[in-house]
Every structure is written in structure tokens, then in C-alpha cells.
CSV table of C-alpha atoms in Angstrom, one decimal:
chain,number,residue,atom,x,y,z
A,717,MET,CA,7.7,25.0,50.8
A,718,THR,CA,5.9,28.5,50.4
A,719,GLU,CA,4.1,29.7,47.0
A,720,GLY,CA,7.1,31.7,45.9
A,721,GLN,CA,9.4,29.1,46.3
A,722,HIS,CA,7.6,26.4,44.6
A,723,GLN,CA,7.3,28.9,41.6
A,724,THR,CA,11.1,29.5,41.6
A,725,SER,CA,11.6,25.6,41.8
A,726,SER,CA,9.3,25.4,38.5
A,727,GLN,CA,10.8,27.8,36.5
A,728,GLU,CA,14.3,26.1,37.1
A,729,ASN,CA,12.7,23.2,35.8
A,730,HIS,CA,11.6,25.0,32.6
A,731,ARG,CA,13.2,24.3,29.3
A,732,ALA,CA,12.9,26.7,26.2
A,733,GLY,CA,14.5,27.2,22.7
A,734,VAL,CA,14.1,27.2,19.2
A,735,VAL,CA,13.5,23.8,17.3
A,736,ALA,CA,14.4,24.0,13.4
A,737,ILE,CA,12.2,21.7,11.4
A,738,LEU,CA,14.3,20.8,8.6
A,739,GLY,CA,13.7,18.5,5.7
A,740,GLU,CA,13.3,18.0,2.0
A,741,PRO,CA,9.9,19.7,0.1
A,742,ASN,CA,6.8,17.9,1.1
A,743,ALA,CA,8.6,15.9,3.9
A,744,GLY,CA,5.4,17.3,6.4
A,745,LYS,CA,7.6,20.0,8.3
A,746,SER,CA,4.4,22.2,7.8
A,747,THR,CA,1.5,19.7,8.7
A,748,LEU,CA,3.4,18.9,11.9
A,749,MET,CA,3.7,22.2,12.8
A,750,ASN,CA,0.4,23.3,12.4
A,751,ARG,CA,-0.7,20.0,14.7
A,752,LEU,CA,2.0,20.9,17.2
A,753,VAL,CA,0.6,24.5,17.9
A,754,GLY,CA,-3.1,23.6,17.3
A,755,GLU,CA,-3.7,26.6,14.4
A,756,LYS,CA,-2.9,26.9,10.9
A,757,LEU,CA,0.2,28.8,10.6
A,758,ALA,CA,1.9,27.1,7.7
A,759,ILE,CA,0.3,26.6,4.5
A,760,VAL,CA,0.1,23.1,3.3
A,761,THR,CA,-0.1,21.9,-0.5
A,762,PRO,CA,0.5,18.4,-2.1
A,763,LYS,CA,3.0,20.6,-4.3
A,764,PRO,CA,6.6,20.3,-3.2
A,765,GLN,CA,8.1,24.0,-2.2
A,766,THR,CA,5.5,25.7,-0.7
A,767,THR,CA,6.6,27.1,2.1
A,768,ARG,CA,9.1,30.4,1.3
A,769,SER,CA,9.5,32.0,4.6
A,770,ARG,CA,10.7,30.9,8.2
A,771,ILE,CA,7.6,30.9,10.2
A,772,LEU,CA,7.9,30.6,14.1
A,773,GLY,CA,5.3,28.5,15.7
A,774,ILE,CA,4.9,28.8,19.6
A,775,LEU,CA,3.8,25.6,21.5
A,776,SER,CA,4.1,26.4,25.1
A,777,LEU,CA,3.7,23.5,27.6
A,778,GLU,CA,3.9,23.5,31.4
A,779,GLN,CA,7.2,22.6,31.9
A,780,ALA,CA,8.6,23.9,28.2
A,781,GLN,CA,8.1,26.1,25.4
A,782,LEU,CA,9.2,25.5,21.9
A,783,LEU,CA,9.6,27.8,19.1
A,784,LEU,CA,9.2,25.9,16.5
A,785,VAL,CA,10.6,27.3,12.8
A,786,ASP,CA,9.2,25.8,9.9
A,787,THR,CA,12.2,26.4,7.0
A,788,PRO,CA,11.7,25.9,3.6
A,789,GLY,CA,12.3,22.7,2.0
A,790,LEU,CA,16.0,22.4,0.5
A,791,ASN,CA,16.3,23.1,-3.4
A,792,GLU,CA,18.4,23.3,-6.0
A,793,GLY,CA,18.5,26.1,-8.2
A,794,VAL,CA,20.5,29.4,-8.5
A,795,LYS,CA,18.0,31.7,-8.8
A,796,ALA,CA,17.3,34.8,-6.3
A,797,LEU,CA,14.4,33.1,-4.6
A,798,ASN,CA,16.0,29.6,-4.7
A,799,ARG,CA,19.4,31.3,-2.8
A,800,ALA,CA,17.1,33.4,-0.4
A,801,LEU,CA,15.0,29.8,0.8
A,802,ASN,CA,18.2,27.9,1.0
A,803,ASP,CA,19.8,30.7,3.0
A,804,GLN,CA,17.1,30.6,5.6
A,805,VAL,CA,17.7,27.0,6.2
A,806,ASP,CA,21.6,27.6,6.7
A,807,GLU,CA,20.4,30.8,9.2
A,808,ALA,CA,17.8,28.2,11.2
A,809,VAL,CA,20.3,25.6,11.2
A,810,ALA,CA,23.1,28.4,12.7
A,811,ASP,CA,20.5,29.6,15.1
A,812,CYS,CA,18.4,26.8,16.5
A,813,ASP,CA,19.1,24.9,20.0
A,814,ALA,CA,17.9,21.3,18.7
A,815,ALA,CA,17.3,20.2,15.1
A,816,LEU,CA,14.2,18.0,13.5
A,817,LEU,CA,15.1,16.5,10.4
A,818,LEU,CA,11.9,15.2,8.8
A,819,VAL,CA,12.8,12.3,6.3
A,820,ASP,CA,9.8,11.3,4.0
A,821,ARG,CA,9.5,7.7,4.7
A,822,THR,CA,7.6,7.2,1.2
A,823,ARG,CA,10.8,8.5,-0.7
A,824,GLY,CA,13.4,6.9,1.7
A,825,TRP,CA,17.1,9.0,2.7
A,826,ARG,CA,18.7,11.1,0.3
A,827,LEU,CA,21.8,13.1,-0.1
A,828,ALA,CA,20.4,16.1,1.0
A,829,HIS,CA,19.4,14.4,4.3
A,830,ASP,CA,23.2,13.3,4.5
A,831,GLU,CA,24.7,16.6,4.2
A,832,LEU,CA,21.9,18.2,6.5
A,833,VAL,CA,23.3,15.8,9.2
A,834,ASP,CA,26.8,16.6,8.4
A,835,SER,CA,26.3,20.1,9.0
A,836,LEU,CA,24.3,19.5,12.2
A,837,ALA,CA,27.1,17.1,13.7
A,838,LYS,CA,29.6,19.1,13.0
A,839,ARG,CA,27.8,22.1,15.0
A,840,ARG,CA,27.0,19.5,17.7
A,841,THR,CA,23.2,20.5,17.2
A,842,PRO,CA,21.0,18.3,19.6
A,843,THR,CA,18.8,16.4,16.9
A,844,VAL,CA,16.0,14.2,16.4
A,845,ILE,CA,15.5,12.5,13.1
A,846,ALA,CA,12.0,11.5,12.4
A,847,GLY,CA,10.4,9.3,9.8
A,848,THR,CA,7.5,10.8,8.2
A,849,LYS,CA,4.1,9.8,7.1
A,850,LEU,CA,4.2,6.5,8.8
A,851,ASP,CA,0.4,5.9,8.4
A,852,LEU,CA,1.3,5.8,4.5
A,853,VAL,CA,4.4,3.0,5.1
A,854,ASN,CA,4.0,-0.2,5.0
A,855,ARG,CA,5.9,-1.3,8.0
A,856,LYS,CA,6.7,-4.9,7.4
A,857,THR,CA,8.9,-4.1,4.4
A,858,ALA,CA,10.3,-0.6,5.1
A,859,ASP,CA,13.4,-0.5,6.5
A,860,TRP,CA,14.2,2.1,9.4
A,861,PRO,CA,16.5,3.7,10.3
A,862,PRO,CA,18.7,3.6,6.9
A,863,GLU,CA,21.9,2.4,7.2
A,864,ASN,CA,23.3,5.8,6.4
A,865,LEU,CA,22.1,7.0,9.9
A,866,GLU,CA,24.3,4.3,11.8
A,867,LYS,CA,27.6,6.2,10.2
A,868,ALA,CA,26.4,9.7,10.5
A,869,GLY,CA,28.2,12.1,12.5
A,870,PRO,CA,30.9,11.6,15.3
A,871,GLU,CA,30.6,9.0,17.8
A,872,ALA,CA,29.9,11.9,20.3
A,873,TRP,CA,26.9,13.2,18.6
A,874,ALA,CA,24.2,11.0,18.3
A,875,PRO,CA,20.6,11.8,17.3
A,876,VAL,CA,17.6,10.4,18.3
A,877,VAL,CA,15.8,8.3,15.7
A,878,MET,CA,12.0,7.7,15.6
A,879,GLU,CA,8.8,7.3,13.5
A,880,ILE,CA,5.8,9.9,13.5
A,881,SER,CA,2.5,10.4,11.4
A,882,ALA,CA,2.1,14.2,11.4
A,883,ARG,CA,-1.6,13.6,9.9
A,884,THR,CA,-2.4,11.0,12.3
A,885,GLY,CA,-0.7,12.1,15.3
A,886,GLU,CA,0.8,8.7,15.9
A,887,GLY,CA,4.4,9.4,17.7
A,888,VAL,CA,4.0,13.0,17.8
A,889,GLY,CA,3.8,13.0,21.7
A,890,ALA,CA,7.1,10.9,22.1
A,891,LEU,CA,8.6,13.5,19.4
A,892,ILE,CA,7.5,16.6,21.8
A,893,ASP,CA,9.3,14.7,25.0
A,894,ALA,CA,12.4,14.1,22.6
A,895,LEU,CA,12.6,17.5,21.6
A,896,VAL,CA,12.0,19.0,25.0
A,897,THR,CA,14.8,17.2,26.5
A,898,ARG,CA,17.0,18.4,24.3
A,899,LEU,CA,16.3,22.0,25.0
A,900,PRO,CA,18.0,24.6,27.5
A,901,PHE,CA,16.9,25.4,30.9
A,902,SER,CA,15.2,29.1,30.5
A,903,PRO,CA,12.1,30.9,31.5
A,904,PRO,CA,9.5,31.0,28.6
A,905,LEU,CA,10.6,33.3,25.9
A,906,TYR,CA,7.1,34.5,24.7
A,907,PRO,CA,3.8,34.9,26.5
A,908,GLU,CA,1.7,31.5,26.7
A,909,ASP,CA,-1.0,32.7,24.7
A,910,GLU,CA,0.8,33.6,21.6
A,911,LEU,CA,1.4,31.4,18.6
A,912,SER,CA,3.3,32.9,16.1
A,913,ASP,CA,5.9,36.0,15.7
A,914,ARG,CA,4.6,36.7,12.5
A,915,PRO,CA,2.0,39.6,12.3
A,916,LEU,CA,-1.3,38.6,10.9
A,917,ARG,CA,-1.0,40.4,7.6
A,918,PHE,CA,1.6,37.6,7.1
A,919,LEU,CA,-0.4,34.7,8.2
A,920,VAL,CA,-3.2,36.3,5.8
A,921,ALA,CA,-1.3,36.4,2.8
A,922,GLU,CA,0.1,32.9,3.1
A,923,LEU,CA,-3.8,31.5,3.3
A,924,VAL,CA,-4.7,33.2,0.0
A,925,ARG,CA,-1.3,32.1,-1.7
A,926,GLU,CA,-2.2,28.4,-0.5
A,927,ALA,CA,-5.7,29.1,-2.0
A,928,ALA,CA,-4.0,30.2,-4.9
A,929,PHE,CA,-1.6,27.0,-5.2
A,930,GLU,CA,-4.7,24.8,-4.8
A,931,ALA,CA,-6.8,26.2,-7.6
A,932,LEU,CA,-3.8,26.9,-10.2
A,933,SER,CA,-2.1,25.0,-12.5
A,934,GLN,CA,1.3,23.6,-12.1
A,935,GLU,CA,3.7,26.2,-13.3
A,936,VAL,CA,1.7,29.5,-12.1
A,937,PRO,CA,1.9,29.0,-8.6
A,938,TYR,CA,5.6,29.2,-8.5
A,939,GLU,CA,5.9,32.5,-10.1
A,940,LEU,CA,3.1,33.8,-7.6
A,941,ALA,CA,3.2,35.7,-4.4
A,942,VAL,CA,0.7,37.8,-2.3
A,943,GLU,CA,0.9,40.8,-1.0
A,944,VAL,CA,-1.5,42.4,1.9
A,945,VAL,CA,-1.9,46.1,0.9
A,946,GLU,CA,-5.0,46.8,3.3
A,947,PHE,CA,-6.0,45.2,6.4
A,948,ASP,CA,-8.8,47.0,7.9
A,949,GLU,CA,-10.0,46.1,11.7
A,950,SER,CA,-12.1,49.2,12.3
A,951,ARG,CA,-15.3,47.3,12.6
A,952,GLU,CA,-15.5,44.5,15.2
A,953,ASP,CA,-17.7,42.3,13.5
A,954,LEU,CA,-15.6,42.8,9.9
A,955,VAL,CA,-12.3,42.9,8.5
A,956,ARG,CA,-11.7,44.3,5.5
A,957,ILE,CA,-8.8,42.8,3.4
A,958,ARG,CA,-7.1,43.4,-0.1
A,959,ALA,CA,-4.4,41.8,-1.4
A,960,ASN,CA,-2.4,41.6,-4.6
A,961,LEU,CA,-1.9,38.2,-6.3
A,962,ILE,CA,1.5,39.0,-8.0
A,963,VAL,CA,2.6,37.2,-11.4
A,964,THR,CA,5.4,37.7,-13.4
A,965,ARG,CA,3.8,37.5,-17.3
A,966,ALA,CA,0.5,39.0,-18.5
A,967,SER,CA,-0.6,35.1,-19.7
A,968,GLN,CA,-0.3,34.3,-16.0
A,969,LYS,CA,-2.6,37.2,-15.0
A,970,SER,CA,-5.4,35.7,-17.3
A,971,ILE,CA,-5.2,32.3,-15.8
A,972,VAL,CA,-5.5,34.0,-12.2
A,973,ILE,CA,-8.3,35.2,-13.0
A,974,GLY,CA,-10.2,32.8,-15.3
A,975,ARG,CA,-12.8,33.2,-17.9
A,976,GLY,CA,-15.3,35.9,-16.5
A,977,GLY,CA,-13.2,35.7,-13.2
A,978,ALA,CA,-14.0,32.4,-12.1
A,979,MET,CA,-10.5,31.4,-11.2
A,980,ILE,CA,-9.9,34.4,-8.7
A,981,LYS,CA,-13.2,34.1,-6.9
A,982,ALA,CA,-12.6,31.0,-6.5
A,983,ILE,CA,-9.2,31.7,-5.1
A,984,GLY,CA,-10.8,34.1,-2.7
A,985,VAL,CA,-13.5,31.9,-1.3
A,986,GLN,CA,-11.6,29.4,-0.5
A,987,ALA,CA,-8.9,32.0,1.0
A,988,ARG,CA,-11.4,34.2,2.7
A,989,ARG,CA,-13.0,30.8,4.5
A,990,ALA,CA,-9.8,29.9,5.8
A,991,ILE,CA,-8.6,33.5,7.0
A,992,GLU,CA,-12.1,34.1,8.8
A,993,ARG,CA,-11.0,30.7,10.6
A,994,LEU,CA,-7.8,32.3,11.5
A,995,LEU,CA,-9.5,35.7,12.7
A,996,SER,CA,-12.4,34.2,14.4
A,997,ASN,CA,-14.4,36.9,12.3
A,998,ARG,CA,-16.1,38.0,9.1
A,999,VAL,CA,-14.1,38.6,6.7
A,1000,HIS,CA,-14.4,40.6,3.3
A,1001,LEU,CA,-11.6,40.0,0.8
A,1002,GLU,CA,-10.8,41.8,-2.2
A,1003,LEU,CA,-8.2,40.2,-4.7
A,1004,TRP,CA,-6.4,42.1,-7.2
A,1005,THR,CA,-3.9,40.4,-9.9
A,1006,VAL,CA,-0.8,42.6,-10.4
A,1007,VAL,CA,2.1,41.7,-13.1
A,1008,GLU,CA,5.7,42.2,-11.8
A,1009,PRO,CA,7.8,40.7,-14.0
A,1010,LYS,CA,11.1,40.2,-11.9
A,1011,TRP,CA,9.3,40.1,-8.5
A,1012,SER,CA,11.6,37.1,-7.6
A,1013,LYS,CA,14.9,38.1,-9.1
A,1014,ARG,CA,15.3,41.4,-6.8
A,1015,PRO,CA,16.5,40.8,-3.6
A,1016,ASN,CA,14.9,44.1,-1.9
A,1017,ARG,CA,11.1,42.8,-3.5
A,1018,LEU,CA,11.9,39.5,-2.0
A,1019,LYS,CA,12.7,41.2,1.6
A,1020,SER,CA,9.5,43.3,1.1
A,1021,LEU,CA,7.6,40.3,0.5
A,1022,GLY,CA,8.9,38.4,3.6
A,1023,TYR,CA,11.2,35.8,1.7
A,1024,SER,CA,14.7,36.7,3.2
């Protein structure tokens, strides 16, 4: 066999496609995608509903390329932001080649899982269902898979069910294999050295928002957004970034700034370290706090911030 024939055969056996990562808030979607891609693309905090945007992580293997879409956790609510987040989940389900439904084993099977399974079954979407946080579960007493799953969907639609720990990596290799076999044959859809379709500005804004989520009290983060307004790479040895932390009330602005500027300084220190790891360069980060009372209720503003 000639070299050209070998390359053609290799391409014929290559698989590629979109995998929608679905589940409730804090099911481990962002943690898993970051582990699979090998870089921190999606922010991770103990607080639910951290992910607000569909983020594409690209995992390139020798014979496959997985386009991993990290979706917001399904949430109840009628506000424009809630609707925008749920719309992103619906779009991901409609557009994917395969679906990965994550179920937090510490909380068990819930109504939201039944609804997602029904939607995937009706579409005949190839599906893998993974129980997460295996490292936190007593395997002798925990029942898996749940009884609901045995009756899920039509007989012709049969999801693969497994268990994983995104934190320790247990079961992740088998999960990748299961997802690859459910993708269509296709050449790579992105260059092998790309890790995401999101621009660096967006990823930087997410890292700032993660630092704010970690530092602030319970109520403030959910009404906070981050917008990068300056991203200067003109110097090889330093990236200059200026970002606005957008809140809805003047009282929240005071909390974000903190006494003597202590809070916003702490957010900046944590965010700068994460951004420097992402960019592999020194970073000068400047943060400002801006009050926009209705940012989360304005569809156009949500779009400008990357949430729809």
C-alpha cells in the first residue's frame, strides 16, 4: 500500500461530530469538558448555573475529533436570561450528532432527566448517559442505573449507560470510546491544534466571572456579567486587559468593590493568575465595576455579552 492509499484509508475511518453535554446545574459538565480538552475553557464553581453560554471544546484524537458543546444547566424561570440559557440547550440538542447526559450521582435521577431523555429519544439522537461524581458515591448502596432508565424511549433507541468521575478521571477513557463510536464518519472539522471556537476575549471574560463567583456573596454573582473592553497584545511579553464587571444595582457595585477596593483587588488577582495560565504570558488586568440595571432583561444586551 502506498503512502497516499494509507492516508485515504485513515481518513475513511475517521469520525467527527458535535457532542452536546447536557444535564442539571452542577452535574459536572464544565469539569468534564475541561478534563477532556486538557485546558480550562469552561468555568467551574460550586455554585449552580455558572455556565451561561454554549462553549465548544475541541478534542482531536488520531481517528476522531469530538466537538464538545458545554451547555448551561437546565433551569426554571421566565426571565430573559433564563429563557436564553434554556434556548441554548434546545439548540444544542437539535444540532448535535450525539448527546452526553450527565447525572449527578449524589442527587440521583430527577424529572429534568426524564424530559431530556424523552427529547433525545424522539430525535433518535445517539446518547450516552453517565452518572458523575463516582468518587463521592458509596457504590455498595447506590443504585445505578435508575429504574426509570429501563423504560426510557422506544426500543429502537438504546442509550449507553456508565459511571465516571471527571475529577479523578475514572471511566473517562471508556466514555470517550463510547462517544467516538456514535459519531459519523468524517474528516476533522477543525485544525488539530485548536481547542475552542470561542475567541480569547470570551474565555478571558469567563475567567474573570469565575473569580467573581468564587469571591462574592450568594446573591451578587447571578446578577453579574463581565465584558472585556480592551485586549492589547501589542507587546510580546505582556497582554493588557481591561474588563467591566456589570451589576444591576449600586449596592452590588459597593459589594464588588469592597472596603477600600479589597474585593475587586482579590477578584483581579485570582483572575489574572488564571488568564496568565490560559495565555501563557504575563497579564496586566484592570477591572472596573459598571451599573446596568436591566442588562439581564434586554435580549440585545444578552447577545452582545455572548449569552444568545
